[in-house]
Amino acid sequence: MTSLMQKTVTGVRWTSLNTVCTTAIQLIQLAVVSRILGPKEFGLMAMVMVISDVAGIFADIGLSSAIIQRKEPKKNELSSLYWFNVIVGVIIFSVIYLITPVVAIMFGTNEIKSLLPVTALSFLISPFGLQFKTLLQKYLLFKVLTKINVFSALIGMLATIGYALNDYGVWSLVWGMIITRVVGTGLLIVWGWKVKWLPTLHFKWSDMDGYLSFGLYRVGAMAANEISSRADQFLIGILMGPTSLGYYNIAFRLVMEPIQKINPILTSVAFPIFSMVQDDTMRLKRGFLQMIRVLMSVNAPLLIGIAAVAPIAVPLLLGEQWLAAIPLVQILPFYALIRSAGNAAGSLILAKGKANWSLYWNLGLLCIVPPVVYLASLMGDISYVALALVVTQAILFFCHYRIFIRNLLGACFSEYINASGKPILLAITMGVIVVIMSLFIASTTIASLIIQVLLGILIYAGISWAFQRELYVDILKTFPFVLNRKTL
């Protein structure tokens, strides 16, 4: 048990380092490239990535989650799953290549005809390293995974900036992404060879019994979630064009990138750990509530802080051409914050083997979110889309508790609200104070931005110490959210 606790703590530490480094690299890349490329180029890339990201869900067929959930996968099973992923990658690339003319017509943009097939090359590359990445997660080898992720992200950033400086336009984003995938996959293959994880020339359908049934539920849920969460960008691209989508995409990335990096610090470690103690409801409940409190205590001040400093931060970091994105950067953090609480439950749901629940939930979202986005987009202003998403997500938050959390852990609404709601209230208090104090800071310089950020950090730290001091205990223990000696 001690060994498992040590692996958990180490995994969280390395995942945290991975998050800090890759986020910093991506922010540097965004800050540099956004001053070279305009909203139209980012809008074109967003159109391409809407299709690519949805297709990417099917590339895995949910098998990564199935491998992690399975206690001891056999060598022949892993070989069959490996080659199946490669075959699926070829099929997806072929499908994207064939539908590219239709996608170009749908978006009304001819550039898609050349951009999308090249971007789809990633589906021929990534499958060769995907299983090794999954096994690194399963066995909590996050130190290795962090080194691979950081190095490949750094090379990709340098390539993207280099291409942008040499007037490659939107192609700098495409080639930067492809190079990142090539480097990352290559390093994963090298590691797989080193530890003798390479597959044999074995493929048998019967080896995948149990994996596909779990995986197909998982991929269905992920596909439905991806489509519903991408409906805003998809419809904005069709109805408003690449420039409007460029503004929205940049705002969305500024808000969501930190969350998409922060949440996995715990959730990627939580899934295999929760799977190990999946039959002990009390331990799962304690671990889940601790995880939610820590996540929201980090997400809330970060996101609300972004909203508070947006009027100064956006033009300083991205340039004056991105001023139209400021209202979006002020609205979308609230959507991201509420959504992050629901997403955190994914590890719990999967650990209990309820992949079909996620599928049904996300199919429901697919019936709700796109119509909401479509009606909001008819107002002609992308800010209405952002506001509609916030309201919808707030309603879904309570539905998510009633359908999932209550059924898996028992009635714990007050505890759940306390764990997730208290950090939000404290962060809103901090945000209001920062906004009020910014009225007395007339300049819009880097110095004034730094002052606002430091004020926000100090204010939140102070009120957190006063109202949720137990958070600091969790942080000092490096987030051992399940295997804490005092709670076991």
Tab-separated table of C-alpha atoms in Angstrom:
chain	number	residue	atom	x	y	z
A	1	MET	CA	0.000	0.000	0.000
A	2	THR	CA	2.878	2.319	0.828
A	3	SER	CA	4.439	1.616	-2.562
A	4	LEU	CA	1.177	2.476	-4.302
A	5	MET	CA	0.875	5.698	-2.318
A	6	GLN	CA	4.417	6.671	-3.267
A	7	LYS	CA	3.687	5.980	-6.949
A	8	THR	CA	0.536	8.095	-6.709
A	9	VAL	CA	2.364	11.058	-5.175
A	10	THR	CA	5.214	10.741	-7.684
A	11	GLY	CA	2.714	10.522	-10.532
A	12	VAL	CA	0.996	13.714	-9.442
A	13	ARG	CA	4.310	15.535	-9.115
A	14	TRP	CA	5.486	14.576	-12.589
A	15	THR	CA	2.088	15.231	-14.143
A	16	SER	CA	2.157	18.675	-12.517
A	17	LEU	CA	5.576	19.349	-14.012
A	18	ASN	CA	4.300	18.143	-17.387
A	19	THR	CA	1.382	20.551	-17.136
A	20	VAL	CA	3.493	23.546	-16.156
A	21	CYS	CA	6.071	22.986	-18.888
A	22	THR	CA	3.751	22.144	-21.789
A	23	THR	CA	1.357	24.965	-20.869
A	24	ALA	CA	4.221	27.456	-20.746
A	25	ILE	CA	5.474	26.221	-24.134
A	26	GLN	CA	2.032	26.528	-25.699
A	27	LEU	CA	1.465	29.997	-24.251
A	28	ILE	CA	4.836	31.178	-25.581
A	29	GLN	CA	3.987	29.744	-28.984
A	30	LEU	CA	0.557	31.387	-28.951
A	31	ALA	CA	1.940	34.758	-27.824
A	32	VAL	CA	4.558	34.767	-30.588
A	33	VAL	CA	2.558	33.297	-33.456
A	34	SER	CA	-0.580	35.365	-32.748
A	35	ARG	CA	1.457	38.493	-33.468
A	36	ILE	CA	2.487	37.089	-36.854
A	37	LEU	CA	-0.743	35.412	-37.983
A	38	GLY	CA	-4.202	36.963	-37.909
A	39	PRO	CA	-7.681	35.779	-36.834
A	40	LYS	CA	-8.377	34.303	-40.288
A	41	GLU	CA	-5.385	31.923	-40.122
A	42	PHE	CA	-6.335	30.762	-36.644
A	43	GLY	CA	-9.931	30.398	-37.804
A	44	LEU	CA	-8.865	28.175	-40.702
A	45	MET	CA	-6.832	25.993	-38.375
A	46	ALA	CA	-9.793	25.791	-35.981
A	47	MET	CA	-12.009	24.560	-38.841
A	48	VAL	CA	-9.492	21.832	-39.629
A	49	MET	CA	-9.107	20.833	-35.971
A	50	VAL	CA	-12.864	20.560	-35.420
A	51	ILE	CA	-12.901	17.693	-37.930
A	52	SER	CA	-9.548	16.263	-36.849
A	53	ASP	CA	-10.326	16.257	-33.124
A	54	VAL	CA	-13.675	14.526	-33.595
A	55	ALA	CA	-12.028	11.917	-35.825
A	56	GLY	CA	-9.292	11.510	-33.221
A	57	ILE	CA	-11.791	10.075	-30.767
A	58	PHE	CA	-12.396	7.126	-33.095
A	59	ALA	CA	-8.665	6.552	-33.634
A	60	ASP	CA	-8.370	5.088	-30.140
A	61	ILE	CA	-11.762	3.267	-30.141
A	62	GLY	CA	-11.698	3.760	-26.373
A	63	LEU	CA	-9.099	1.005	-26.056
A	64	SER	CA	-6.690	3.109	-23.979
A	65	SER	CA	-9.270	3.427	-21.204
A	66	ALA	CA	-10.073	-0.278	-21.510
A	67	ILE	CA	-6.385	-1.222	-21.115
A	68	ILE	CA	-6.041	0.947	-17.999
A	69	GLN	CA	-9.269	-0.412	-16.517
A	70	ARG	CA	-8.244	-4.054	-17.137
A	71	LYS	CA	-6.100	-5.240	-14.205
A	72	GLU	CA	-3.659	-7.478	-16.093
A	73	PRO	CA	-3.830	-7.342	-19.917
A	74	LYS	CA	-2.003	-10.219	-21.649
A	75	LYS	CA	0.812	-9.835	-24.182
A	76	ASN	CA	-1.212	-11.317	-27.071
A	77	GLU	CA	-4.151	-9.071	-26.211
A	78	LEU	CA	-1.930	-5.981	-26.287
A	79	SER	CA	-0.440	-7.016	-29.650
A	80	SER	CA	-3.885	-7.440	-31.197
A	81	LEU	CA	-5.029	-4.114	-29.762
A	82	TYR	CA	-1.881	-2.385	-31.056
A	83	TRP	CA	-2.353	-3.488	-34.652
A	84	PHE	CA	-6.063	-2.792	-34.477
A	85	ASN	CA	-5.266	0.830	-33.559
A	86	VAL	CA	-2.909	1.062	-36.559
A	87	ILE	CA	-5.605	-0.282	-38.896
A	88	VAL	CA	-8.166	2.152	-37.515
A	89	GLY	CA	-5.721	5.040	-38.058
A	90	VAL	CA	-5.389	4.139	-41.742
A	91	ILE	CA	-9.170	3.936	-42.103
A	92	ILE	CA	-9.707	7.321	-40.459
A	93	PHE	CA	-7.075	8.992	-42.645
A	94	SER	CA	-8.753	7.533	-45.738
A	95	VAL	CA	-12.198	8.709	-44.666
A	96	ILE	CA	-10.978	12.241	-43.948
A	97	TYR	CA	-9.214	12.370	-47.304
A	98	LEU	CA	-12.426	11.337	-49.097
A	99	ILE	CA	-14.729	13.771	-47.272
A	100	THR	CA	-12.387	16.777	-47.531
A	101	PRO	CA	-14.214	18.306	-50.559
A	102	VAL	CA	-17.515	18.080	-48.658
A	103	VAL	CA	-15.995	19.744	-45.581
A	104	ALA	CA	-14.588	22.542	-47.765
A	105	ILE	CA	-18.043	23.168	-49.251
A	106	MET	CA	-19.665	23.054	-45.820
A	107	PHE	CA	-17.337	25.733	-44.431
A	108	GLY	CA	-17.265	27.619	-47.756
A	109	THR	CA	-13.462	27.734	-47.651
A	110	ASN	CA	-11.258	26.293	-50.415
A	111	GLU	CA	-8.132	26.290	-48.237
A	112	ILE	CA	-9.596	23.318	-46.346
A	113	LYS	CA	-8.986	21.108	-49.416
A	114	SER	CA	-5.236	21.219	-48.861
A	115	LEU	CA	-5.066	21.769	-45.101
A	116	LEU	CA	-7.256	18.897	-43.900
A	117	PRO	CA	-5.536	15.937	-45.658
A	118	VAL	CA	-2.113	17.036	-44.427
A	119	THR	CA	-3.407	17.454	-40.875
A	120	ALA	CA	-4.931	13.964	-41.128
A	121	LEU	CA	-1.441	12.489	-41.548
A	122	SER	CA	-1.337	12.471	-37.752
A	123	PHE	CA	-3.706	9.472	-37.847
A	124	LEU	CA	-1.051	7.491	-39.697
A	125	ILE	CA	1.609	8.507	-37.159
A	126	SER	CA	0.083	8.531	-33.667
A	127	PRO	CA	-1.238	4.917	-33.491
A	128	PHE	CA	2.322	3.554	-33.477
A	129	GLY	CA	2.988	5.177	-30.087
A	130	LEU	CA	-0.496	5.300	-28.569
A	131	GLN	CA	-0.370	2.012	-26.669
A	132	PHE	CA	3.009	2.820	-25.132
A	133	LYS	CA	1.567	6.094	-23.846
A	134	THR	CA	-1.368	4.182	-22.364
A	135	LEU	CA	0.896	1.681	-20.607
A	136	LEU	CA	2.980	4.503	-19.159
A	137	GLN	CA	-0.220	5.897	-17.635
A	138	LYS	CA	-1.436	2.498	-16.450
A	139	TYR	CA	1.769	1.746	-14.587
A	140	LEU	CA	2.061	5.327	-13.288
A	141	LEU	CA	5.312	6.005	-15.157
A	142	PHE	CA	4.535	9.694	-15.460
A	143	LYS	CA	8.181	10.746	-15.226
A	144	VAL	CA	8.897	9.192	-18.625
A	145	LEU	CA	5.668	10.507	-20.119
A	146	THR	CA	6.448	14.025	-18.904
A	147	LYS	CA	9.880	14.048	-20.508
A	148	ILE	CA	8.450	12.851	-23.833
A	149	ASN	CA	5.583	15.364	-23.795
A	150	VAL	CA	7.755	18.333	-22.874
A	151	PHE	CA	10.472	17.568	-25.422
A	152	SER	CA	8.031	17.003	-28.292
A	153	ALA	CA	6.076	20.170	-27.380
A	154	LEU	CA	9.298	22.202	-27.325
A	155	ILE	CA	10.377	20.941	-30.756
A	156	GLY	CA	6.882	21.587	-32.112
A	157	MET	CA	6.900	25.151	-30.748
A	158	LEU	CA	10.260	25.935	-32.325
A	159	ALA	CA	9.091	24.493	-35.648
A	160	THR	CA	5.807	26.455	-35.576
A	161	ILE	CA	7.504	29.757	-34.778
A	162	GLY	CA	10.174	29.107	-37.400
A	163	TYR	CA	7.610	28.426	-40.108
A	164	ALA	CA	5.554	31.479	-39.073
A	165	LEU	CA	8.598	33.758	-39.265
A	166	ASN	CA	9.221	32.446	-42.770
A	167	ASP	CA	5.737	33.418	-43.978
A	168	TYR	CA	4.169	29.954	-44.060
A	169	GLY	CA	0.903	31.413	-42.736
A	170	VAL	CA	-1.610	28.848	-41.507
A	171	TRP	CA	0.716	26.083	-42.693
A	172	SER	CA	3.072	26.937	-39.814
A	173	LEU	CA	0.364	25.698	-37.421
A	174	VAL	CA	-0.183	22.535	-39.457
A	175	TRP	CA	3.475	21.551	-39.825
A	176	GLY	CA	4.193	22.428	-36.193
A	177	MET	CA	1.472	20.008	-35.097
A	178	ILE	CA	2.709	17.234	-37.406
A	179	ILE	CA	6.297	17.607	-36.174
A	180	THR	CA	5.114	17.436	-32.556
A	181	ARG	CA	3.307	14.159	-33.289
A	182	VAL	CA	6.303	12.673	-35.117
A	183	VAL	CA	8.725	13.479	-32.305
A	184	GLY	CA	6.382	12.307	-29.551
A	185	THR	CA	5.513	9.059	-31.326
A	186	GLY	CA	9.150	8.350	-32.109
A	187	LEU	CA	10.159	8.743	-28.467
A	188	LEU	CA	7.290	6.510	-27.318
A	189	ILE	CA	8.396	3.789	-29.745
A	190	VAL	CA	11.976	4.034	-28.490
A	191	TRP	CA	10.770	3.648	-24.895
A	192	GLY	CA	8.503	0.729	-25.856
A	193	TRP	CA	11.480	-0.998	-27.450
A	194	LYS	CA	13.643	-0.288	-24.391
A	195	VAL	CA	11.221	-1.912	-21.912
A	196	LYS	CA	10.176	-4.684	-24.322
A	197	TRP	CA	6.617	-3.452	-24.860
A	198	LEU	CA	6.841	-3.723	-28.631
A	199	PRO	CA	4.023	-5.867	-30.065
A	200	THR	CA	4.549	-9.160	-31.828
A	201	LEU	CA	3.181	-9.924	-35.295
A	202	HIS	CA	0.047	-11.312	-33.686
A	203	PHE	CA	-3.548	-10.328	-34.340
A	204	LYS	CA	-6.659	-12.201	-33.253
A	205	TRP	CA	-10.189	-10.856	-32.871
A	206	SER	CA	-10.901	-12.997	-29.815
A	207	ASP	CA	-8.077	-11.237	-27.941
A	208	MET	CA	-10.159	-8.089	-27.925
A	209	ASP	CA	-13.172	-9.607	-26.151
A	210	GLY	CA	-14.150	-7.304	-23.313
A	211	TYR	CA	-11.888	-4.513	-24.506
A	212	LEU	CA	-14.042	-3.524	-27.464
A	213	SER	CA	-17.306	-3.680	-25.519
A	214	PHE	CA	-15.849	-1.317	-22.889
A	215	GLY	CA	-14.018	0.722	-25.514
A	216	LEU	CA	-16.982	1.199	-27.827
A	217	TYR	CA	-19.071	2.635	-25.006
A	218	ARG	CA	-16.143	4.872	-24.145
A	219	VAL	CA	-15.526	6.027	-27.703
A	220	GLY	CA	-19.227	6.663	-28.199
A	221	ALA	CA	-19.275	8.841	-25.093
A	222	MET	CA	-16.098	10.677	-26.101
A	223	ALA	CA	-17.305	11.230	-29.671
A	224	ALA	CA	-20.652	12.593	-28.520
A	225	ASN	CA	-18.893	14.812	-25.967
A	226	GLU	CA	-16.390	16.063	-28.559
A	227	ILE	CA	-19.118	16.879	-31.064
A	228	SER	CA	-21.286	18.667	-28.503
A	229	SER	CA	-18.310	20.584	-27.070
A	230	ARG	CA	-17.147	21.519	-30.584
A	231	ALA	CA	-20.599	22.510	-31.797
A	232	ASP	CA	-19.906	26.156	-30.966
A	233	GLN	CA	-16.793	26.355	-33.158
A	234	PHE	CA	-18.352	24.234	-35.886
A	235	LEU	CA	-21.442	26.426	-36.186
A	236	ILE	CA	-19.552	29.703	-35.786
A	237	GLY	CA	-17.274	28.613	-38.617
A	238	ILE	CA	-20.227	27.848	-40.880
A	239	LEU	CA	-22.466	30.783	-39.951
A	240	MET	CA	-19.934	33.541	-39.231
A	241	GLY	CA	-16.783	32.618	-41.168
A	242	PRO	CA	-13.116	32.056	-40.333
A	243	THR	CA	-12.400	35.520	-38.874
A	244	SER	CA	-15.116	35.298	-36.203
A	245	LEU	CA	-14.089	31.728	-35.516
A	246	GLY	CA	-10.498	32.917	-35.144
A	247	TYR	CA	-11.463	35.323	-32.360
A	248	TYR	CA	-13.587	32.682	-30.651
A	249	ASN	CA	-10.961	29.966	-31.005
A	250	ILE	CA	-8.200	32.091	-29.487
A	251	ALA	CA	-10.435	33.071	-26.547
A	252	PHE	CA	-11.472	29.448	-26.087
A	253	ARG	CA	-7.859	28.285	-26.124
A	254	LEU	CA	-6.740	30.921	-23.626
A	255	VAL	CA	-9.452	29.757	-21.252
A	256	MET	CA	-9.547	26.003	-21.866
A	257	GLU	CA	-5.849	25.224	-22.369
A	258	PRO	CA	-4.979	25.703	-18.673
A	259	ILE	CA	-7.943	23.561	-17.586
A	260	GLN	CA	-7.189	20.845	-20.101
A	261	LYS	CA	-3.689	20.742	-18.669
A	262	ILE	CA	-4.521	21.152	-14.983
A	263	ASN	CA	-7.344	18.618	-14.698
A	264	PRO	CA	-5.245	15.656	-15.916
A	265	ILE	CA	-2.719	16.344	-13.144
A	266	LEU	CA	-5.150	14.511	-10.894
A	267	THR	CA	-7.610	12.772	-13.221
A	268	SER	CA	-4.971	10.874	-15.209
A	269	VAL	CA	-3.562	9.538	-11.940
A	270	ALA	CA	-7.011	9.127	-10.368
A	271	PHE	CA	-8.348	6.736	-13.019
A	272	PRO	CA	-5.857	3.900	-12.450
A	273	ILE	CA	-5.913	4.480	-8.678
A	274	PHE	CA	-9.723	4.576	-8.500
A	275	SER	CA	-9.767	1.403	-10.603
A	276	MET	CA	-7.667	-0.351	-7.955
A	277	VAL	CA	-10.136	0.527	-5.159
A	278	GLN	CA	-13.297	0.493	-7.276
A	279	ASP	CA	-15.208	-1.775	-4.863
A	280	ASP	CA	-14.700	0.428	-1.782
A	281	THR	CA	-17.347	3.156	-2.056
A	282	MET	CA	-16.261	5.065	1.047
A	283	ARG	CA	-12.667	5.377	-0.128
A	284	LEU	CA	-13.849	6.432	-3.567
A	285	LYS	CA	-16.113	9.072	-2.054
A	286	ARG	CA	-13.367	10.543	0.129
A	287	GLY	CA	-10.888	10.521	-2.744
A	288	PHE	CA	-13.332	12.026	-5.224
A	289	LEU	CA	-14.390	14.882	-2.957
A	290	GLN	CA	-10.759	15.687	-2.158
A	291	MET	CA	-9.946	15.677	-5.866
A	292	ILE	CA	-12.864	18.021	-6.651
A	293	ARG	CA	-11.878	20.446	-3.889
A	294	VAL	CA	-8.275	20.613	-5.039
A	295	LEU	CA	-9.186	20.937	-8.723
A	296	MET	CA	-11.707	23.688	-8.153
A	297	SER	CA	-9.362	25.492	-5.771
A	298	VAL	CA	-6.870	25.721	-8.621
A	299	ASN	CA	-9.281	26.158	-11.540
A	300	ALA	CA	-11.520	28.806	-9.962
A	301	PRO	CA	-8.907	31.474	-9.148
A	302	LEU	CA	-7.080	30.824	-12.418
A	303	LEU	CA	-10.162	31.128	-14.635
A	304	ILE	CA	-11.811	33.999	-12.813
A	305	GLY	CA	-8.428	35.690	-12.657
A	306	ILE	CA	-8.166	35.389	-16.455
A	307	ALA	CA	-11.573	37.038	-16.794
A	308	ALA	CA	-10.563	39.852	-14.428
A	309	VAL	CA	-7.321	40.773	-16.222
A	310	ALA	CA	-8.545	40.145	-19.797
A	311	PRO	CA	-8.838	43.843	-20.807
A	312	ILE	CA	-5.125	44.330	-20.125
A	313	ALA	CA	-3.791	40.829	-20.812
A	314	VAL	CA	-5.269	40.219	-24.280
A	315	PRO	CA	-3.818	43.246	-26.120
A	316	LEU	CA	-0.515	42.978	-24.233
A	317	LEU	CA	0.041	39.281	-24.877
A	318	LEU	CA	-1.601	38.817	-28.280
A	319	GLY	CA	-1.606	42.263	-29.852
A	320	GLU	CA	-4.165	44.964	-30.624
A	321	GLN	CA	-5.697	42.920	-33.474
A	322	TRP	CA	-7.292	40.608	-30.873
A	323	LEU	CA	-9.313	43.238	-28.952
A	324	ALA	CA	-12.590	41.710	-30.175
A	325	ALA	CA	-11.756	38.558	-28.206
A	326	ILE	CA	-11.804	40.342	-24.806
A	327	PRO	CA	-15.564	39.864	-24.050
A	328	LEU	CA	-15.217	36.183	-24.895
A	329	VAL	CA	-12.222	35.792	-22.574
A	330	GLN	CA	-14.350	37.330	-19.820
A	331	ILE	CA	-17.370	35.030	-20.369
A	332	LEU	CA	-15.894	31.643	-21.275
A	333	PRO	CA	-14.010	31.129	-17.960
A	334	PHE	CA	-17.335	30.566	-16.199
A	335	TYR	CA	-18.289	27.926	-18.765
A	336	ALA	CA	-14.914	26.219	-18.376
A	337	LEU	CA	-15.105	26.334	-14.585
A	338	ILE	CA	-18.498	24.642	-14.325
A	339	ARG	CA	-17.593	22.134	-17.001
A	340	SER	CA	-14.352	21.155	-15.255
A	341	ALA	CA	-16.281	19.971	-12.202
A	342	GLY	CA	-18.344	17.584	-14.306
A	343	ASN	CA	-15.368	16.360	-16.302
A	344	ALA	CA	-13.523	15.447	-13.117
A	345	ALA	CA	-16.129	12.762	-12.423
A	346	GLY	CA	-15.057	10.922	-15.566
A	347	SER	CA	-12.313	9.036	-13.715
A	348	LEU	CA	-14.833	7.857	-11.132
A	349	ILE	CA	-17.353	6.711	-13.744
A	350	LEU	CA	-14.760	4.782	-15.741
A	351	ALA	CA	-13.192	3.216	-12.657
A	352	LYS	CA	-16.587	1.770	-11.765
A	353	GLY	CA	-16.800	0.264	-15.261
A	354	LYS	CA	-19.771	2.464	-16.221
A	355	ALA	CA	-18.534	3.575	-19.638
A	356	ASN	CA	-22.074	3.137	-20.978
A	357	TRP	CA	-23.303	5.822	-18.561
A	358	SER	CA	-20.936	8.345	-20.110
A	359	LEU	CA	-22.203	7.361	-23.550
A	360	TYR	CA	-25.844	7.972	-22.664
A	361	TRP	CA	-25.005	11.276	-20.966
A	362	ASN	CA	-23.026	12.578	-23.905
A	363	LEU	CA	-25.672	11.486	-26.389
A	364	GLY	CA	-28.069	13.582	-24.332
A	365	LEU	CA	-25.674	16.533	-24.530
A	366	LEU	CA	-25.541	16.057	-28.278
A	367	CYS	CA	-29.272	16.667	-28.392
A	368	ILE	CA	-29.056	19.763	-26.188
A	369	VAL	CA	-25.849	21.716	-26.828
A	370	PRO	CA	-25.827	22.086	-30.657
A	371	PRO	CA	-29.404	23.477	-30.792
A	372	VAL	CA	-28.565	25.924	-27.991
A	373	VAL	CA	-25.427	27.056	-29.822
A	374	TYR	CA	-27.281	27.346	-33.130
A	375	LEU	CA	-30.053	29.518	-31.660
A	376	ALA	CA	-27.496	31.721	-29.879
A	377	SER	CA	-25.411	32.113	-33.055
A	378	LEU	CA	-28.449	33.460	-34.893
A	379	MET	CA	-28.167	36.574	-32.707
A	380	GLY	CA	-25.162	37.525	-34.860
A	381	ASP	CA	-22.736	38.052	-31.989
A	382	ILE	CA	-20.361	35.323	-30.789
A	383	SER	CA	-20.672	36.640	-27.207
A	384	TYR	CA	-24.243	35.285	-27.116
A	385	VAL	CA	-22.895	31.824	-27.903
A	386	ALA	CA	-20.547	32.050	-24.927
A	387	LEU	CA	-23.332	33.239	-22.609
A	388	ALA	CA	-25.648	30.445	-23.767
A	389	LEU	CA	-22.961	27.885	-23.004
A	390	VAL	CA	-22.514	29.232	-19.457
A	391	VAL	CA	-26.241	28.998	-18.667
A	392	THR	CA	-26.555	25.530	-20.204
A	393	GLN	CA	-23.509	24.216	-18.338
A	394	ALA	CA	-24.835	25.537	-15.019
A	395	ILE	CA	-28.070	23.578	-15.462
A	396	LEU	CA	-26.204	20.443	-16.525
A	397	PHE	CA	-23.990	20.628	-13.421
A	398	PHE	CA	-26.912	19.771	-11.129
A	399	CYS	CA	-28.228	17.123	-13.520
A	400	HIS	CA	-24.790	15.492	-13.564
A	401	TYR	CA	-24.733	15.163	-9.788
A	402	ARG	CA	-28.222	13.617	-9.646
A	403	ILE	CA	-27.569	11.112	-12.429
A	404	PHE	CA	-23.974	10.079	-11.709
A	405	ILE	CA	-22.451	11.197	-8.418
A	406	ARG	CA	-25.456	10.290	-6.285
A	407	ASN	CA	-25.812	6.838	-7.858
A	408	LEU	CA	-22.108	5.986	-7.601
A	409	LEU	CA	-21.270	7.423	-4.182
A	410	GLY	CA	-24.614	7.850	-2.444
A	411	ALA	CA	-26.284	11.096	-1.395
A	412	CYS	CA	-23.555	13.687	-0.846
A	413	PHE	CA	-24.971	16.875	-2.373
A	414	SER	CA	-23.980	19.212	0.448
A	415	GLU	CA	-20.456	17.786	0.516
A	416	TYR	CA	-20.189	18.025	-3.277
A	417	ILE	CA	-21.410	21.630	-3.324
A	418	ASN	CA	-19.063	22.540	-0.493
A	419	ALA	CA	-16.082	20.960	-2.257
A	420	SER	CA	-16.798	22.650	-5.592
A	421	GLY	CA	-18.744	25.771	-4.606
A	422	LYS	CA	-16.595	27.234	-1.849
A	423	PRO	CA	-13.516	27.724	-4.069
A	424	ILE	CA	-15.716	29.385	-6.699
A	425	LEU	CA	-17.186	31.866	-4.223
A	426	LEU	CA	-13.738	32.707	-2.885
A	427	ALA	CA	-12.400	33.157	-6.425
A	428	ILE	CA	-15.299	35.427	-7.403
A	429	THR	CA	-14.548	37.552	-4.322
A	430	MET	CA	-10.939	37.769	-5.440
A	431	GLY	CA	-11.961	38.645	-9.004
A	432	VAL	CA	-14.257	41.461	-7.899
A	433	ILE	CA	-11.529	42.975	-5.721
A	434	VAL	CA	-8.991	42.782	-8.567
A	435	VAL	CA	-11.398	44.456	-11.009
A	436	ILE	CA	-12.156	47.252	-8.528
A	437	MET	CA	-8.485	47.829	-7.811
A	438	SER	CA	-7.703	47.840	-11.550
A	439	LEU	CA	-9.831	50.979	-11.860
A	440	PHE	CA	-7.096	52.788	-9.959
A	441	ILE	CA	-4.372	51.476	-12.293
A	442	ALA	CA	-4.579	53.688	-15.357
A	443	SER	CA	-1.716	52.161	-17.368
A	444	THR	CA	-1.961	49.093	-19.615
A	445	THR	CA	1.597	47.845	-19.346
A	446	ILE	CA	3.200	44.539	-18.434
A	447	ALA	CA	3.952	46.009	-15.017
A	448	SER	CA	0.279	46.762	-14.376
A	449	LEU	CA	-0.689	43.245	-15.493
A	450	ILE	CA	1.882	41.725	-13.142
A	451	ILE	CA	0.573	43.872	-10.297
A	452	GLN	CA	-2.991	42.659	-10.910
A	453	VAL	CA	-1.896	39.019	-11.068
A	454	LEU	CA	0.137	39.276	-7.870
A	455	LEU	CA	-2.735	41.012	-6.102
A	456	GLY	CA	-5.084	38.244	-7.178
A	457	ILE	CA	-2.717	35.546	-5.930
A	458	LEU	CA	-2.238	37.232	-2.560
A	459	ILE	CA	-5.943	37.928	-2.098
A	460	TYR	CA	-6.987	34.373	-2.959
A	461	ALA	CA	-4.258	32.862	-0.812
A	462	GLY	CA	-5.387	34.984	2.122
A	463	ILE	CA	-9.090	34.237	1.926
A	464	SER	CA	-8.396	30.548	1.214
A	465	TRP	CA	-6.286	30.353	4.352
A	466	ALA	CA	-9.168	31.855	6.268
A	467	PHE	CA	-12.014	29.753	4.856
A	468	GLN	CA	-10.532	26.479	3.573
A	469	ARG	CA	-7.294	25.910	5.428
A	470	GLU	CA	-7.537	22.165	4.831
A	471	LEU	CA	-6.650	22.836	1.189
A	472	TYR	CA	-3.094	23.713	2.157
A	473	VAL	CA	-2.749	20.408	3.980
A	474	ASP	CA	-3.666	18.595	0.767
A	475	ILE	CA	-1.214	20.660	-1.252
A	476	LEU	CA	1.626	20.072	1.193
A	477	LYS	CA	0.979	16.344	0.951
A	478	THR	CA	1.239	16.607	-2.853
A	479	PHE	CA	-2.374	15.654	-3.469
A	480	PRO	CA	-2.517	12.065	-2.147
A	481	PHE	CA	-6.302	12.164	-2.718
A	482	VAL	CA	-6.997	8.446	-2.283
A	483	LEU	CA	-4.187	6.871	-0.331
A	484	ASN	CA	-3.905	9.326	2.548
A	485	ARG	CA	-2.968	7.375	5.680
A	486	LYS	CA	-5.333	9.419	7.815
A	487	THR	CA	-8.338	8.708	5.596
A	488	LEU	CA	-7.765	4.996	4.913
